[in-house]
Coordinates of C-alpha atoms and ligand atoms in Angstrom, one line a residue:
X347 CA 16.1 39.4 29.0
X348 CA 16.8 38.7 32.5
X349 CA 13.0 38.5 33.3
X350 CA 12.9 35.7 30.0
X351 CA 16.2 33.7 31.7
X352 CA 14.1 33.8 35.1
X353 CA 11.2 32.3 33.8
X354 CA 12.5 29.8 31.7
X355 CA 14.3 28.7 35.1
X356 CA 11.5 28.3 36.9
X357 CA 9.7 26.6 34.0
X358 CA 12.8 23.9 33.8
X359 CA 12.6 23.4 37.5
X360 CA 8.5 22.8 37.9
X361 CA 7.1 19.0 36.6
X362 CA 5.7 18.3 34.1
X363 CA 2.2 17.6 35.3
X364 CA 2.6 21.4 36.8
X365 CA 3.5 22.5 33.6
X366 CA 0.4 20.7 31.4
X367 CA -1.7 22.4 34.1
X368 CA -0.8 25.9 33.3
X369 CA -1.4 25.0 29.8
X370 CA -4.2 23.2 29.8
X371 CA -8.4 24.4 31.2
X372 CA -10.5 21.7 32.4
X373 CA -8.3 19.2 30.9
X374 CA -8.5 20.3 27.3
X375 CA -5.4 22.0 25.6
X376 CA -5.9 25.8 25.8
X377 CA -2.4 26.4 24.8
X378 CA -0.8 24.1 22.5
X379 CA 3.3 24.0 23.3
X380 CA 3.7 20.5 24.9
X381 CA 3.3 17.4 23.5
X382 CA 3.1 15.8 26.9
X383 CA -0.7 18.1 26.8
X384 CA -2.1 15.7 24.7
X385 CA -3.5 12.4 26.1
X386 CA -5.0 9.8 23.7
X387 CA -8.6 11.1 24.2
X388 CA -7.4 14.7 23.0
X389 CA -5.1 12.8 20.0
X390 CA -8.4 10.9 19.5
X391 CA -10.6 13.9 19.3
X392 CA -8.3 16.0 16.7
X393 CA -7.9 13.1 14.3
X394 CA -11.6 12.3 14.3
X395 CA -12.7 16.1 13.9
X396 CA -9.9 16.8 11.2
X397 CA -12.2 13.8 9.6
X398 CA -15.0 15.5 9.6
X399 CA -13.8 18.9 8.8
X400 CA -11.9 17.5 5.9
X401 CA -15.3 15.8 5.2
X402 CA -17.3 19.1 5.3
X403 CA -15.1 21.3 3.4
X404 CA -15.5 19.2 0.4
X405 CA -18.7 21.0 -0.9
X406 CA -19.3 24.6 -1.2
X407 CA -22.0 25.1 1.7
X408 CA -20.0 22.7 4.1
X409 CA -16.8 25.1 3.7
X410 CA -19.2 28.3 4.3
X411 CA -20.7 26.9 7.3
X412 CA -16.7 25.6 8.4
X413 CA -15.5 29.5 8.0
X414 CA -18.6 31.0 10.0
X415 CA -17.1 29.3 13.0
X416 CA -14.3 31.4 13.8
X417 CA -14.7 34.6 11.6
X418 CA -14.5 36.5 15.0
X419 CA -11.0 35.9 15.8
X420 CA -7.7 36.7 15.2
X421 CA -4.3 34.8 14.4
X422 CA -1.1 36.3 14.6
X423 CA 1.3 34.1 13.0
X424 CA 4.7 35.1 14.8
X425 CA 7.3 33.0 12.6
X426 CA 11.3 34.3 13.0
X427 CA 12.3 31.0 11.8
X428 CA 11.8 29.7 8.4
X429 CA 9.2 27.4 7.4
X430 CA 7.1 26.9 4.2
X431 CA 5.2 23.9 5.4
X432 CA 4.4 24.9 8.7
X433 CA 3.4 28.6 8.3
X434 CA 1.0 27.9 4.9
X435 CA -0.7 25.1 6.5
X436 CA -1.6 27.5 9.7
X437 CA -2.7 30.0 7.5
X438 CA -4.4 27.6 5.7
X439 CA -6.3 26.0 8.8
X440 CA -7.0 29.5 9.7
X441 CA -8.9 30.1 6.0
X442 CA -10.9 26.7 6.5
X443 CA -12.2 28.0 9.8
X444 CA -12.6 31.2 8.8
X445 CA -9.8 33.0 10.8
X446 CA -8.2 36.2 9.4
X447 CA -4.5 36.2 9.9
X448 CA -1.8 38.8 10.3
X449 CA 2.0 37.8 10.3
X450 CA 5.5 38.8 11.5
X451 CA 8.5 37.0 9.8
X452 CA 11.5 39.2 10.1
X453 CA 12.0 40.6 13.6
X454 CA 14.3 43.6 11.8
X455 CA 10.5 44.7 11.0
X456 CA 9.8 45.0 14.5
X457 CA 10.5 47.2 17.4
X458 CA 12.4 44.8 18.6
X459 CA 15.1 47.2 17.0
X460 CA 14.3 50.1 18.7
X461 CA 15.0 48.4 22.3
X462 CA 11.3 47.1 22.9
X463 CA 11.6 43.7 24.9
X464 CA 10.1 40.3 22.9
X465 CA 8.0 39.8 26.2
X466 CA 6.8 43.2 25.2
X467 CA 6.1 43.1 21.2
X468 CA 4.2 39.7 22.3
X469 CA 1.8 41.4 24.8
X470 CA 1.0 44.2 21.9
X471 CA 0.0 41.0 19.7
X472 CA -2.2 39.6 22.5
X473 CA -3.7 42.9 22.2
X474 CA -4.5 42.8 18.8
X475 CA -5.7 39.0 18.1
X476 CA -7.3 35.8 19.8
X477 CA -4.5 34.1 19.4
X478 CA -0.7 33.8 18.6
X479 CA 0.8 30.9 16.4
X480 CA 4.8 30.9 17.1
X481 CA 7.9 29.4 15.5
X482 CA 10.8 30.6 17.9
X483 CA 14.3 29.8 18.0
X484 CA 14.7 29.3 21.8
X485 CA 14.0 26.0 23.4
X486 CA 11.2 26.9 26.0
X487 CA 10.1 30.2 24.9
X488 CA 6.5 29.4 23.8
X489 CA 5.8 28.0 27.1
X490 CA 7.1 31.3 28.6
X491 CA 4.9 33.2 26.3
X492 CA 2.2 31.2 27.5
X493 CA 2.2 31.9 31.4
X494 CA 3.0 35.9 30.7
X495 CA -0.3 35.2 28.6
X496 CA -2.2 33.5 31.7
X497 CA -1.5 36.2 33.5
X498 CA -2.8 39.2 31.3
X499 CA -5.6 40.8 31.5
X500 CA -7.0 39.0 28.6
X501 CA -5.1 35.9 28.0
X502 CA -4.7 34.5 25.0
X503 CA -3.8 30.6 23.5
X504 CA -0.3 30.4 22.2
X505 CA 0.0 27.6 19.4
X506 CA 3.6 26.2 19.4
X507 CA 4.6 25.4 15.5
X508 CA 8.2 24.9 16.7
X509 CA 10.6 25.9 19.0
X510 CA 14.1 25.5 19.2
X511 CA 15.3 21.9 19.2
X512 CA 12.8 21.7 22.0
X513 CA 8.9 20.6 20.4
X514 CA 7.1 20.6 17.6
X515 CA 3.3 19.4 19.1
X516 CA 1.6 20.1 16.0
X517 CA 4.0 18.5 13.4
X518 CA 3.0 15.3 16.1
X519 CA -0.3 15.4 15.8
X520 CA -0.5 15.4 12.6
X521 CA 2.1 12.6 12.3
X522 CA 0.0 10.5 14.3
X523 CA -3.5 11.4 12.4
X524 CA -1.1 10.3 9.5
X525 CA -0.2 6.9 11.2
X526 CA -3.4 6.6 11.8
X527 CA -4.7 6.9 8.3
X528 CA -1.8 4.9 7.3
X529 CA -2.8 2.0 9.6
X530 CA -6.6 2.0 9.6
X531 CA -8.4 -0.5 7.9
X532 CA -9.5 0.5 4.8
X533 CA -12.6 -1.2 4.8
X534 CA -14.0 0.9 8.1
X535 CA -16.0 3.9 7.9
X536 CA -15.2 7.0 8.5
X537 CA -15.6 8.8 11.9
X538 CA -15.6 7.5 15.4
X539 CA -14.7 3.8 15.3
X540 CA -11.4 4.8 13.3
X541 CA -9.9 6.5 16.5
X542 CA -11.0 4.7 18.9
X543 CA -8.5 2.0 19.2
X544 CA -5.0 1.3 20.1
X545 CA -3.7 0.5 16.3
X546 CA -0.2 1.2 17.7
X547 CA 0.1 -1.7 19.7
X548 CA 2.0 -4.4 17.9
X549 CA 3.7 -1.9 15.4
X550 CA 7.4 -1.1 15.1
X551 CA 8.3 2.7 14.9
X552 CA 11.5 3.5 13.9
X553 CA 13.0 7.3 13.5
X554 CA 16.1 7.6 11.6
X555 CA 18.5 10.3 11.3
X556 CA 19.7 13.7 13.7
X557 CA 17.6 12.5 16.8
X558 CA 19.2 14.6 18.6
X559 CA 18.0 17.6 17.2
X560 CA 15.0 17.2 15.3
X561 CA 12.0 18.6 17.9
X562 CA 9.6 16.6 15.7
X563 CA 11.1 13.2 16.6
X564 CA 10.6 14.2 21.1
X565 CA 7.0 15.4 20.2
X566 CA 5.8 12.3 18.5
X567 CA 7.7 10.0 20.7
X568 CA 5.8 11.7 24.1
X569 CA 2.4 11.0 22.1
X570 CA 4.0 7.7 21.1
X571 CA 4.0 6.3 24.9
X572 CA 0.6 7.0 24.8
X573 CA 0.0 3.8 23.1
X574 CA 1.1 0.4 25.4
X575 CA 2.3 -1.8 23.0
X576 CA 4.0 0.2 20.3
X577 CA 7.6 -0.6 19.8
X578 CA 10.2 2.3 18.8
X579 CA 13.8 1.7 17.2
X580 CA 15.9 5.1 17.0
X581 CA 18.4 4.5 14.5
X582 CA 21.0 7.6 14.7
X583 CA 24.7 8.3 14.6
X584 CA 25.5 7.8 17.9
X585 CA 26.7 11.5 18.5
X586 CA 23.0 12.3 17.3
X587 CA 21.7 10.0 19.8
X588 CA 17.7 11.2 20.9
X589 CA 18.0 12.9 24.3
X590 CA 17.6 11.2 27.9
X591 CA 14.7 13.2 28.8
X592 CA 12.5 11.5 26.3
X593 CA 14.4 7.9 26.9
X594 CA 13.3 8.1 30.0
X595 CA 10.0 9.6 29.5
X596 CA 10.2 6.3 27.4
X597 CA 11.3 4.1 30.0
X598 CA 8.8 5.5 32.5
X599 CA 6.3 4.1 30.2
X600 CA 7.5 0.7 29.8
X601 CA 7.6 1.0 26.1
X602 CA 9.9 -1.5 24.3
X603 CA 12.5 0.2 22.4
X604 CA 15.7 -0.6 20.9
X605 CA 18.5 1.6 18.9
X606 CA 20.2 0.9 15.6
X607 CA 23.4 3.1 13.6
X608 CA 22.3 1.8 10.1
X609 CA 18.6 2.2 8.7
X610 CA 19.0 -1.3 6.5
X611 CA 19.4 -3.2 9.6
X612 CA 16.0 -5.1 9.8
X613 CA 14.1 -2.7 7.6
X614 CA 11.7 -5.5 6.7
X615 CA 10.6 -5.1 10.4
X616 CA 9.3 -1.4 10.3
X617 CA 5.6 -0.6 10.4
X618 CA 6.5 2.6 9.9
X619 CA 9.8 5.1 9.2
X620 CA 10.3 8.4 10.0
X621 CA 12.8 10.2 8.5
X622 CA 14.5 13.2 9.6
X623 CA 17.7 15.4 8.0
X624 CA 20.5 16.3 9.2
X625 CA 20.2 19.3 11.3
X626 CA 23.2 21.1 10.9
X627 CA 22.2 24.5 11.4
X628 CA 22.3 24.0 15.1
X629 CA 26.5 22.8 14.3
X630 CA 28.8 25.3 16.6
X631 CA 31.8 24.2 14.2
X632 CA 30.5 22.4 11.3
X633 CA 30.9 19.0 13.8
X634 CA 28.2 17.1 11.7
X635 CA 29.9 17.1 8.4
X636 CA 32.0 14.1 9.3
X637 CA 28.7 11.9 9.6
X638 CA 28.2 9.4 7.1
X639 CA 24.2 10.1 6.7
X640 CA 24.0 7.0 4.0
X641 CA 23.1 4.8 6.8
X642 CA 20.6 7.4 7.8
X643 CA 19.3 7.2 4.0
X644 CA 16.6 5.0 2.5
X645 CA 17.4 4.8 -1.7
X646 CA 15.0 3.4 -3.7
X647 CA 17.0 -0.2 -4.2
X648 CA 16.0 -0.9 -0.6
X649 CA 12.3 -0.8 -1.2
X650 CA 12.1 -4.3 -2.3
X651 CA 12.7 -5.6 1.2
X652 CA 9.9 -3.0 2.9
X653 CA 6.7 -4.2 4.5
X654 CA 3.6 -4.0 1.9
X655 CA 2.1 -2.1 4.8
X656 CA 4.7 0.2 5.8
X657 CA 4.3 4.0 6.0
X658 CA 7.3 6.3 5.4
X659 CA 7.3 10.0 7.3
X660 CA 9.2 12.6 6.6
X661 CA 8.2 15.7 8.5
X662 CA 10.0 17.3 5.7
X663 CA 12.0 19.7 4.5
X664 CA 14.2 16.6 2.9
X665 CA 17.6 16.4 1.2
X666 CA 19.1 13.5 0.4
X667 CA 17.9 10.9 3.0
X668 CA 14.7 10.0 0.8
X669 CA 15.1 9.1 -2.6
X670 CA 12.7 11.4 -4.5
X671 CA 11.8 7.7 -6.9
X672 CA 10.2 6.7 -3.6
X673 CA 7.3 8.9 -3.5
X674 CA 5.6 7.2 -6.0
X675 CA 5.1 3.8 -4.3
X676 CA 2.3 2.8 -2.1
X677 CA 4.4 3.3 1.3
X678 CA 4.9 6.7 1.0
X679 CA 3.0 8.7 3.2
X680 CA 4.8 12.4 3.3
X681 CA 3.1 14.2 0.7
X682 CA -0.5 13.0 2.2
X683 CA 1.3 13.9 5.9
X684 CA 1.4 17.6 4.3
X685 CA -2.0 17.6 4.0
X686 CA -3.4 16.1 6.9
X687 CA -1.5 18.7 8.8
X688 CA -3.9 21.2 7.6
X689 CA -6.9 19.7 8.5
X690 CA -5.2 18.5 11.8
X691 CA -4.3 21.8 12.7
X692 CA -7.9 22.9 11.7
X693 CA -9.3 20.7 14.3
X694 CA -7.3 22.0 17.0
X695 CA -7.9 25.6 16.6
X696 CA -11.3 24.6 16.6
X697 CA -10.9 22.5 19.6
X698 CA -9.0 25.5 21.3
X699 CA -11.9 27.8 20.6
X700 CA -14.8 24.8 22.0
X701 CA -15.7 24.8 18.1
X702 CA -15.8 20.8 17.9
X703 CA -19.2 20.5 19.2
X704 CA -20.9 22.4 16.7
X705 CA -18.7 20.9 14.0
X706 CA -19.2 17.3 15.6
X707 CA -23.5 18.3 15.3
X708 CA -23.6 19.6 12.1
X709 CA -21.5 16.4 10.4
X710 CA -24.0 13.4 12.6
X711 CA -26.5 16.0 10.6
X712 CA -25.8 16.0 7.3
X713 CA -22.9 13.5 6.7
X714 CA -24.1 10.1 8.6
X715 CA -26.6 8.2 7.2
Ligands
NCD927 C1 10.5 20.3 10.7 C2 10.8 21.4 11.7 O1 10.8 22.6 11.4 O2 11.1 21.0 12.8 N1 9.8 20.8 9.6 C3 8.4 21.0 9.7 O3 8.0 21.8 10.5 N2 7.6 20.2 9.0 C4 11.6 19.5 10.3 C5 12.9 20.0 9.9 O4 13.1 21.2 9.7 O5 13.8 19.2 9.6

């Protein structure tokens, strides 16, 4: 424990270019636990290669050749939070690439009950499997993880599928491939072109709900600033404010932004929503349940003064904030987001594991013509 408090110290007190170094080889993400990792050529890379995986998989020899790839690895899916969305679509990603899994859910199965540190039970994964996938409680854990990794024997990529009230990269990357696909003209083809511009700029964001807390609302805003032009509202009780880190990370960007307490202020304005809940299991004494989430609530009455373009995200799991009668109109993008999460999340294990050229090959091969 003391070891764990040491490092996350001196993982708080480094910058963050020092810290996307130890994560990153030869400026490619070799871990995945930061968003700040990802710069628009990465973002660009994953979103065009979860194209063409998604492309490939759709007949029966494209999805043998996808699961050749990686048949010679190993995922250990290390989840002691819960999560349905998250944890299937990893194990699905792992099945389109061809990755067995193994998983640990429930640390009282563990030895973690007969004394042995968490440090420890990690480096007896890394022994195991190629790689771990981690959902973790503690704010800055999976980029501990990741430097005892570095310096093993045989290190290992950590893949961080949440931690804390910290990050979420993944959930961001796939939110942007959503955005993306959301904002793309219809009429272009698929592949390279898609990606390649700055869609964002000119396009109002705006995250609604428990800013303060929800991790996937920091990761996308850090890939966000990636894209001069974009403009973000944060519309949040102001006790659930989003934190000053990534206001300034936002201000160090020059990216215009502007916050709101009440979702139906201006909602003819949004390109885009992103919804969040209420996060109230991280309440110490049930503070949250005095919040009046309406305002943090789009209803189905209020869809008749949305954009014809706009896209509604949820990261999901959702309660009340989005009226289930709104799934069925055009703007609503969370049940496709689902999906593209698998095929995002596909591309960067394959990206991890310097699979994307061979993918990249065989699709100008057999899909372009
Ligand atoms: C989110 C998470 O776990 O942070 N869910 C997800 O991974 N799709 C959002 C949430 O729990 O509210």
């Amino acid at each position: 424990m003391v070891t764990m408090e040491i490092a996350r110290q001196q993982v708080a007190q480094s910058d963050t270019a020092q810290r996307v170094a130890a994560l990153n080889h030869n400026d490619r993400p070799f871990h995945a636990v930061l968003a700040q990792q990802f710069d628009r050529a990465n973002v660009e890379q994953i979103c065009q290669l979860a194209d063409m995986i998604r492309s490939i998989a759709e007949s029966r020899q494209g999805s043998q050749y996808l699961r050749t790839l990686l048949s010679h690895r190993r995922a250990m899916l290390y989840f002691i939070q819960p999560s349905t969305r998250t944890f299937l679509s990893f194990t699905a990603a792992c099945q389109i690439v061809g990755t067995p899994y193994s998983e640990v859910r429930d640390r009282s199965t563990s030895s973690e009950v007969k004394g042995e540190s968490e440090d420890d039970t990690i480096r007896t994964f890394s022994q195991y499997f190629d790689f771990i996938i981690m959902r973790h409680p503690v704010e800055g854990f999976a980029e501990h993880v990741a430097r005892m990794l570095n310096s093993m024997h045989r290190p290992i990529p950590v893949i961080n599928a949440g931690s804390g009230k910290d990050q979420h990269p993944t959930q961001a990357l796939l939110d942007i491939y959503t955005l993306y696909r959301a904002f793309a003209d219809p009429a272009a083809p698929r592949g390279e072109p898609r990606y390649t511009k700055n869609i964002f700029a000119g396009k109002t964001i705006a995250f609604v709900g428990d800013l303060k807390r929800g991790r996937t609302v920091r990761s996308l805003t850090y890939l966000l600033c990636r894209y001069p032009g974009v403009r973000l509202v944060f519309v949040s009780p102001p006790e659930l404010r989003i934190g000053d880190d990534i206001l300034d990370h936002v201000q160090r960007h020059n990216i215009e932004h502007e916050f709101q307490d009440d979702v139906r202020a201006n909602i003819g304005d949004y390109d885009a929503i992103y919804m969040t809940r209420l996060q109230d299991e991280h309440d110490v004494a049930g503070e949250s349940k005095k919040i009046d989430y309406y305002r943090y609530s789009l209803t189905y009455e209020m869809a008749r003064d949305f954009k014809p373009g706009l896209a509604i995200m949820h990261p999901l799991p959702r309660r009340h904030e989005l009226d289930e009668r709104l799934d069925a109109l055009p703007q609503a993008k969370y049940w496709g987001q689902v999906q593209n999460g698998m095929w995002a999340r596909a591309a960067l294990i394959a990206t991890i594991f310097n699979v994307d050229g061979p993918i990249r090959d065989h699709y100008q091969a057999y899909y372009t013509f």
